[in-house]
């Protein structure tokens, strides 16, 4: 290791790098904030301008430079460069301006960042594990630079947001998620490792681009795909027996089955399935605070019944069962709409994991328009839902006629168009308010500007997974959990629901401000850690131990003094 804490009383860090090597280490670089004494000790005079600055000054300078960038993508690229130059400054800037930074670090801008990843890639961050290197994975992971890794976000780039296959460009997602682990959850960047499994791409634009940095072959599928993933997981388990592995943006055909295959082999979760479910559930419970209609009386339509939709339905089903609702009745309150319309027994394209939510043909025979599937508006007209959740990736899927029909039958329609980026959202919040005479309670997957109705300006709550996964990960790491249970996911959702503003004020926003993200994540982490102990999965035994581990795993982006240590001579 190039640096380690050597004195707890003064927080001094021992460093062996010097000169260009030190400045070029994003984890250790301080830029102009190196003191005169550090410039003497580390041979930095002449490499830096003479001004000795502070972190505060650097944050203000970089914030101004960021705001001068002409487009969100330019800002995204600027921040990626800053992260690869000086991590402490990057995270200080992000944490102090999180409301402004979040849409740039992750959704929606990360979508374009993935599409154009090959244009802006400059320095290594994370690992590209490509199919031609399948026999080298263990060797790659074994490098000493990864000794401190505690958590991994991995994607294969096949289903990036609502944008589809981005191949190696999908690395923007693990990098972005890991950045939020640190910015929102406080997990030390040294503990975070983004990984992209490069198994090729079926995206013709990527394959034909001379700039594309990935493996230029069609996607590996079937048994070869499974064998590669198995080699990867086996190598991870061997290298880090207690690591947290988060699956991210895998295609529907792989996401659920990979989670089910490996969830009992190592500590792992899928944010698209479980994180999305947790934030949707918490936001729904917040909206229920406003309407006063209890969950067990809600009728819920989920449009888009793939991995995310099923995950949401399963968690809501469990919430109903926890309230004493019989399972059959709970299922009956959820209407699943998939690729071919309402999911019906013996219907077209119904998959096994969708069957528990399939309606009986005799129940819905009269709902069908002649020669068509049972569409969203048909379901709304017949079922009269109180809640509409969209994870379909279909822009404009919540049509005016469907929303106006919904508004006829419920005083405060709860409507969540959760697909992202913005270009894939099921509806625009301004339209939803207009079509419901201002009565809708809205949560969106992507950030939208403030809307207006009846002379009032109304902020739109972004129902973003970033409320959940940083705290979930922190709780898993602090409790040293062996596995991630469904009840740990539920604990995260319930804790966020406990903290929503509507718990005390029905006129408030559905979700807390992300400016409080560190405290939110800590509260969620405590709830998750306690649940891990109750589930017998934690390796800490009591509240005091959990609290100590939480404190030990929260990193603050500040500069600490460096003391130079000599490089050991390893020459034989």
Coordinates of N, CA and C in Angstrom, one line a residue, residues 17 74 84 136 152 167 193 199 210 219 222 237 255 309 326 354 367 381 410 458 465 475 522 529 546 552:
X17 N 4.8 7.5 -1.8 CA 4.9 8.1 -3.2 C 5.5 9.5 -3.0
X74 N -21.1 17.8 -20.7 CA -19.8 18.4 -20.4 C -19.5 18.5 -18.9
X84 N -10.8 11.4 -11.3 CA -9.6 10.7 -11.7 C -8.3 11.5 -11.3
X136 N -7.8 -15.1 -16.8 CA -6.9 -14.2 -16.1 C -7.6 -13.5 -14.9
X152 N -18.4 -4.1 -4.3 CA -18.3 -4.1 -5.7 C -19.6 -3.8 -6.3
X167 N -22.6 -2.0 -24.1 CA -21.3 -2.7 -24.1 C -20.4 -2.2 -23.0
X193 N -15.0 -0.9 -5.6 CA -14.5 -1.3 -6.9 C -15.6 -1.5 -7.9
X199 N -18.6 -8.8 -22.2 CA -18.9 -10.0 -22.9 C -19.3 -9.7 -24.3
X210 N -15.2 3.6 -34.5 CA -13.7 3.5 -34.3 C -13.3 3.9 -32.9
X219 N -22.4 -10.3 -28.4 CA -22.5 -10.8 -27.0 C -22.4 -12.3 -26.9
X222 N -25.8 -17.8 -23.3 CA -26.0 -19.2 -23.0 C -25.0 -19.7 -22.0
X237 N -15.3 -14.6 -4.6 CA -15.4 -15.2 -3.3 C -14.1 -15.6 -2.7
X255 N -30.9 -10.9 -15.0 CA -30.9 -10.2 -13.7 C -31.4 -11.1 -12.5
X309 N -40.4 -4.3 -12.1 CA -41.8 -4.3 -11.7 C -42.2 -5.5 -10.8
X326 N -54.6 -11.5 3.9 CA -54.3 -12.8 3.3 C -53.6 -12.7 2.0
X354 N -43.9 -14.3 -13.4 CA -45.1 -13.4 -13.5 C -46.4 -14.1 -13.1
X367 N -62.9 -7.3 -20.2 CA -62.1 -6.1 -20.2 C -61.5 -5.9 -21.6
X381 N -59.9 1.5 -16.4 CA -61.4 1.7 -16.5 C -62.1 0.6 -15.6
X410 N -60.6 8.3 -8.1 CA -59.8 8.4 -6.9 C -59.5 9.9 -6.6
X458 N -44.6 23.7 -7.5 CA -44.6 22.5 -6.8 C -43.3 21.7 -7.2
X465 N -33.2 5.5 -6.5 CA -32.6 4.4 -5.7 C -31.5 4.9 -4.8
X475 N -24.9 -0.4 5.9 CA -25.4 -1.3 6.9 C -24.9 -2.7 6.7
X522 N -27.1 6.9 7.2 CA -26.7 6.3 8.5 C -27.9 5.7 9.2
X529 N -28.5 -2.9 9.6 CA -27.6 -3.7 10.5 C -28.3 -4.4 11.6
X546 N -22.2 -2.5 16.4 CA -22.7 -2.0 15.1 C -22.3 -0.5 15.0
X552 N -16.5 3.6 12.0 CA -15.3 3.3 11.4 C -15.3 3.3 9.9

